[in-house]
Amino acid sequence: MAVVLKSSQEIEKMRRAGRVVREVLELVRGLAKPGASTLDLENAAEMRMKELGAKAAFKGYHGFPAVLCTSINSEVVHGIPSAKRVLKEGDIVSIDCGAIVDGYYGDAAITVPVGEKIDPKTDRLLKVTEQSLQAGIAAVKPGATLGDIGAAVQSVVEAEGFSVVRDFVGHGIGSNMHEDPQVPNFGEAGRGMKLRAGMVIAIEPMVNAGKPEVRVLRDGWTAVTDDGSMSAHFEHTVAVTDTGSRILTD
């Protein structure tokens, strides 16, 4: 694997991109209400990205048509915003966003409950997925391994009876959207590549309420749970520092 270590100046550029991503995500979080379409979220995100002077990382990437990925309920990742996809009370919507500033990328995702009447198990799925992301980030430090991250995520998820998606994983990130290494959300502590200061990775647990298997719909992008269960997705871009980790997308 050709892992590219980043300088402090490069990490600062990624931090600026990360701030754009966070601002866009917080904007669309507030818009994810019953009656809104995922295209409404997309249009607001695109406008804000332009106002902030950043370039959308996803739009045009391998042909993806949008600024955001918006994935509802049993959709895991890579859902395409559409005027036909109208959010309803009790839905959840995963929103993934990437931005480019000065040639460097930031990438993060949140899953948002729509309305006030969320099924208790679904609400727990969101909380556990976010907790698993925090556990993965807490495992980041020089000398730790990719397996430490995956094991930390997996242990939190499976202790609650949920499952980690295997078909999609986190990734290195920098002047490219996807760089080495891959960052699985499962694994064995102590195994895999060792982390070094200057590495920057996107940690992104995708967690299903049911079984881990997924399939991709005919649009060629949208991945859904094979058993129709709910799915949640949280992500941060994280730099490995001399003393631990630094979240670039908070």
GROMACS .gro file of N, CA and C in nm, residues 14 16-22 24-25 28 42 45-46 48-50 54-61 64 66-69 95-101 104-110 171 173 177-178 202 204 233 235 237 249:
model
  162
   14MET      N    1  -0.690   2.025   0.497
   14MET     CA    2  -0.796   1.926   0.515
   14MET      C    3  -0.891   1.968   0.625
   16ARG      N    4  -0.973   2.277   0.686
   16ARG     CA    5  -1.062   2.376   0.625
   16ARG      C    6  -1.170   2.307   0.543
   17ALA      N    7  -1.132   2.205   0.469
   17ALA     CA    8  -1.232   2.128   0.394
   17ALA      C    9  -1.329   2.061   0.491
   18GLY      N   10  -1.277   2.012   0.602
   18GLY     CA   11  -1.362   1.947   0.702
   18GLY      C   12  -1.463   2.042   0.764
   19ARG      N   13  -1.421   2.166   0.783
   19ARG     CA   14  -1.515   2.265   0.838
   19ARG      C   15  -1.629   2.294   0.741
   20VAL      N   16  -1.598   2.297   0.612
   20VAL     CA   17  -1.703   2.315   0.511
   20VAL      C   18  -1.802   2.199   0.517
   21VAL      N   19  -1.749   2.078   0.523
   21VAL     CA   20  -1.836   1.960   0.531
   21VAL      C   21  -1.926   1.969   0.653
   22ARG      N   22  -1.869   2.004   0.768
   22ARG     CA   23  -1.950   2.011   0.890
   22ARG      C   24  -2.058   2.117   0.878
   24VAL      N   25  -2.205   2.228   0.608
   24VAL     CA   26  -2.308   2.180   0.516
   24VAL      C   27  -2.395   2.075   0.584
   25LEU      N   28  -2.333   1.982   0.656
   25LEU     CA   29  -2.410   1.877   0.723
   25LEU      C   30  -2.504   1.935   0.828
   28VAL      N   31  -2.809   2.090   0.648
   28VAL     CA   32  -2.909   1.996   0.597
   28VAL      C   33  -2.972   1.914   0.708
   42GLU      N   34  -3.018   1.847  -0.111
   42GLU     CA   35  -2.912   1.858  -0.211
   42GLU      C   36  -2.895   2.002  -0.259
   45ALA      N   37  -2.741   2.218   0.007
   45ALA     CA   38  -2.600   2.184   0.026
   45ALA      C   39  -2.514   2.242  -0.087
   46GLU      N   40  -2.563   2.230  -0.210
   46GLU     CA   41  -2.487   2.280  -0.324
   46GLU      C   42  -2.468   2.431  -0.315
   48ARG      N   43  -2.476   2.619  -0.042
   48ARG     CA   44  -2.387   2.656   0.070
   48ARG      C   45  -2.242   2.625   0.036
   49MET      N   46  -2.218   2.515  -0.033
   49MET     CA   47  -2.082   2.478  -0.073
   49MET      C   48  -2.023   2.589  -0.161
   50LYS      N   49  -2.103   2.640  -0.253
   50LYS     CA   50  -2.055   2.749  -0.340
   50LYS      C   51  -2.028   2.876  -0.260
   54ALA      N   52  -1.596   2.630  -0.175
   54ALA     CA   53  -1.542   2.493  -0.182
   54ALA      C   54  -1.601   2.421  -0.302
   55LYS      N   55  -1.535   2.316  -0.341
   55LYS     CA   56  -1.583   2.232  -0.451
   55LYS      C   57  -1.642   2.104  -0.392
   56ALA      N   58  -1.754   2.060  -0.447
   56ALA     CA   59  -1.815   1.935  -0.401
   56ALA      C   60  -1.729   1.817  -0.443
   57ALA      N   61  -1.700   1.729  -0.347
   57ALA     CA   62  -1.612   1.615  -0.375
   57ALA      C   63  -1.682   1.503  -0.449
   58PHE      N   64  -1.811   1.487  -0.425
   58PHE     CA   65  -1.882   1.370  -0.479
   58PHE      C   66  -1.933   1.391  -0.621
   59LYS      N   67  -1.979   1.513  -0.651
   59LYS     CA   68  -2.046   1.536  -0.779
   59LYS      C   69  -1.950   1.514  -0.895
   60GLY      N   70  -1.981   1.419  -0.980
   60GLY     CA   71  -1.895   1.384  -1.092
   60GLY      C   72  -1.793   1.276  -1.060
   61TYR      N   73  -1.782   1.238  -0.932
   61TYR     CA   74  -1.683   1.136  -0.893
   61TYR      C   75  -1.731   0.999  -0.942
   64PHE      N   76  -2.096   1.003  -1.021
   64PHE     CA   77  -2.204   1.027  -0.924
   64PHE      C   78  -2.265   1.164  -0.950
   66ALA      N   79  -2.447   1.392  -0.773
   66ALA     CA   80  -2.493   1.487  -0.671
   66ALA      C   81  -2.383   1.526  -0.574
   67VAL      N   82  -2.411   1.634  -0.499
   67VAL     CA   83  -2.321   1.684  -0.395
   67VAL      C   84  -2.329   1.595  -0.271
   68LEU      N   85  -2.449   1.551  -0.238
   68LEU     CA   86  -2.473   1.467  -0.121
   68LEU      C   87  -2.507   1.324  -0.162
   69CYS      N   88  -2.478   1.230  -0.072
   69CYS     CA   89  -2.543   1.099  -0.075
   69CYS      C   90  -2.652   1.103   0.032
   95ILE      N   91  -2.679   1.112   0.560
   95ILE     CA   92  -2.632   1.220   0.471
   95ILE      C   93  -2.480   1.220   0.473
   96ASP      N   94  -2.422   1.194   0.357
   96ASP     CA   95  -2.276   1.187   0.341
   96ASP      C   96  -2.235   1.304   0.253
   97CYS      N   97  -2.129   1.375   0.293
   97CYS     CA   98  -2.086   1.495   0.220
   97CYS      C   99  -1.934   1.501   0.215
   98GLY      N  100  -1.882   1.544   0.101
   98GLY     CA  101  -1.739   1.566   0.086
   98GLY      C  102  -1.713   1.700   0.021
   99ALA      N  103  -1.602   1.765   0.059
   99ALA     CA  104  -1.566   1.895   0.003
   99ALA      C  105  -1.417   1.898  -0.028
  100ILE      N  106  -1.382   1.983  -0.125
  100ILE     CA  107  -1.242   2.004  -0.163
  100ILE      C  108  -1.209   2.151  -0.141
  101VAL      N  109  -1.102   2.177  -0.065
  101VAL     CA  110  -1.052   2.312  -0.043
  101VAL      C  111  -0.901   2.310  -0.070
  104TYR      N  112  -0.747   1.969  -0.128
  104TYR     CA  113  -0.751   1.865  -0.025
  104TYR      C  114  -0.895   1.839   0.019
  105TYR      N  115  -0.920   1.714   0.060
  105TYR     CA  116  -1.055   1.665   0.082
  105TYR      C  117  -1.092   1.655   0.229
  106GLY      N  118  -1.220   1.675   0.256
  106GLY     CA  119  -1.282   1.640   0.384
  106GLY      C  120  -1.405   1.556   0.354
  107ASP      N  121  -1.440   1.465   0.444
  107ASP     CA  122  -1.547   1.369   0.419
  107ASP      C  123  -1.610   1.331   0.553
  108ALA      N  124  -1.742   1.344   0.564
  108ALA     CA  125  -1.811   1.307   0.688
  108ALA      C  126  -1.955   1.270   0.657
  109ALA      N  127  -2.017   1.201   0.752
  109ALA     CA  128  -2.157   1.160   0.735
  109ALA      C  129  -2.227   1.160   0.870
  110ILE      N  130  -2.357   1.186   0.865
  110ILE     CA  131  -2.445   1.177   0.982
  110ILE      C  132  -2.571   1.103   0.941
  171HIS      N  133  -1.148   0.467   0.459
  171HIS     CA  134  -1.039   0.481   0.362
  171HIS      C  135  -0.944   0.593   0.401
  173ILE      N  136  -0.747   0.936   0.301
  173ILE     CA  137  -0.797   1.054   0.229
  173ILE      C  138  -0.692   1.164   0.237
  177MET      N  139  -0.981   1.160  -0.299
  177MET     CA  140  -1.096   1.122  -0.217
  177MET      C  141  -1.071   0.988  -0.147
  178HIS      N  142  -1.022   0.893  -0.221
  178HIS     CA  143  -0.994   0.760  -0.165
  178HIS      C  144  -0.847   0.727  -0.184
  202ALA      N  145  -1.057   0.827   0.683
  202ALA     CA  146  -1.201   0.845   0.704
  202ALA      C  147  -1.253   0.717   0.769
  204GLU      N  148  -1.576   0.527   0.903
  204GLU     CA  149  -1.719   0.543   0.873
  204GLU      C  150  -1.798   0.415   0.894
  233HIS      N  151  -2.528   0.540   0.935
  233HIS     CA  152  -2.394   0.568   0.884
  233HIS      C  153  -2.344   0.698   0.947
  235GLU      N  154  -1.959   0.924   1.002
  235GLU     CA  155  -1.823   0.929   0.950
  235GLU      C  156  -1.754   1.057   0.994
  237THR      N  157  -1.344   1.247   0.923
  237THR     CA  158  -1.207   1.245   0.873
  237THR      C  159  -1.116   1.271   0.992
  249THR      N  160  -1.331   1.697   1.089
  249THR     CA  161  -1.465   1.727   1.037
  249THR      C  162  -1.565   1.752   1.150
   0.00000   0.00000   0.00000
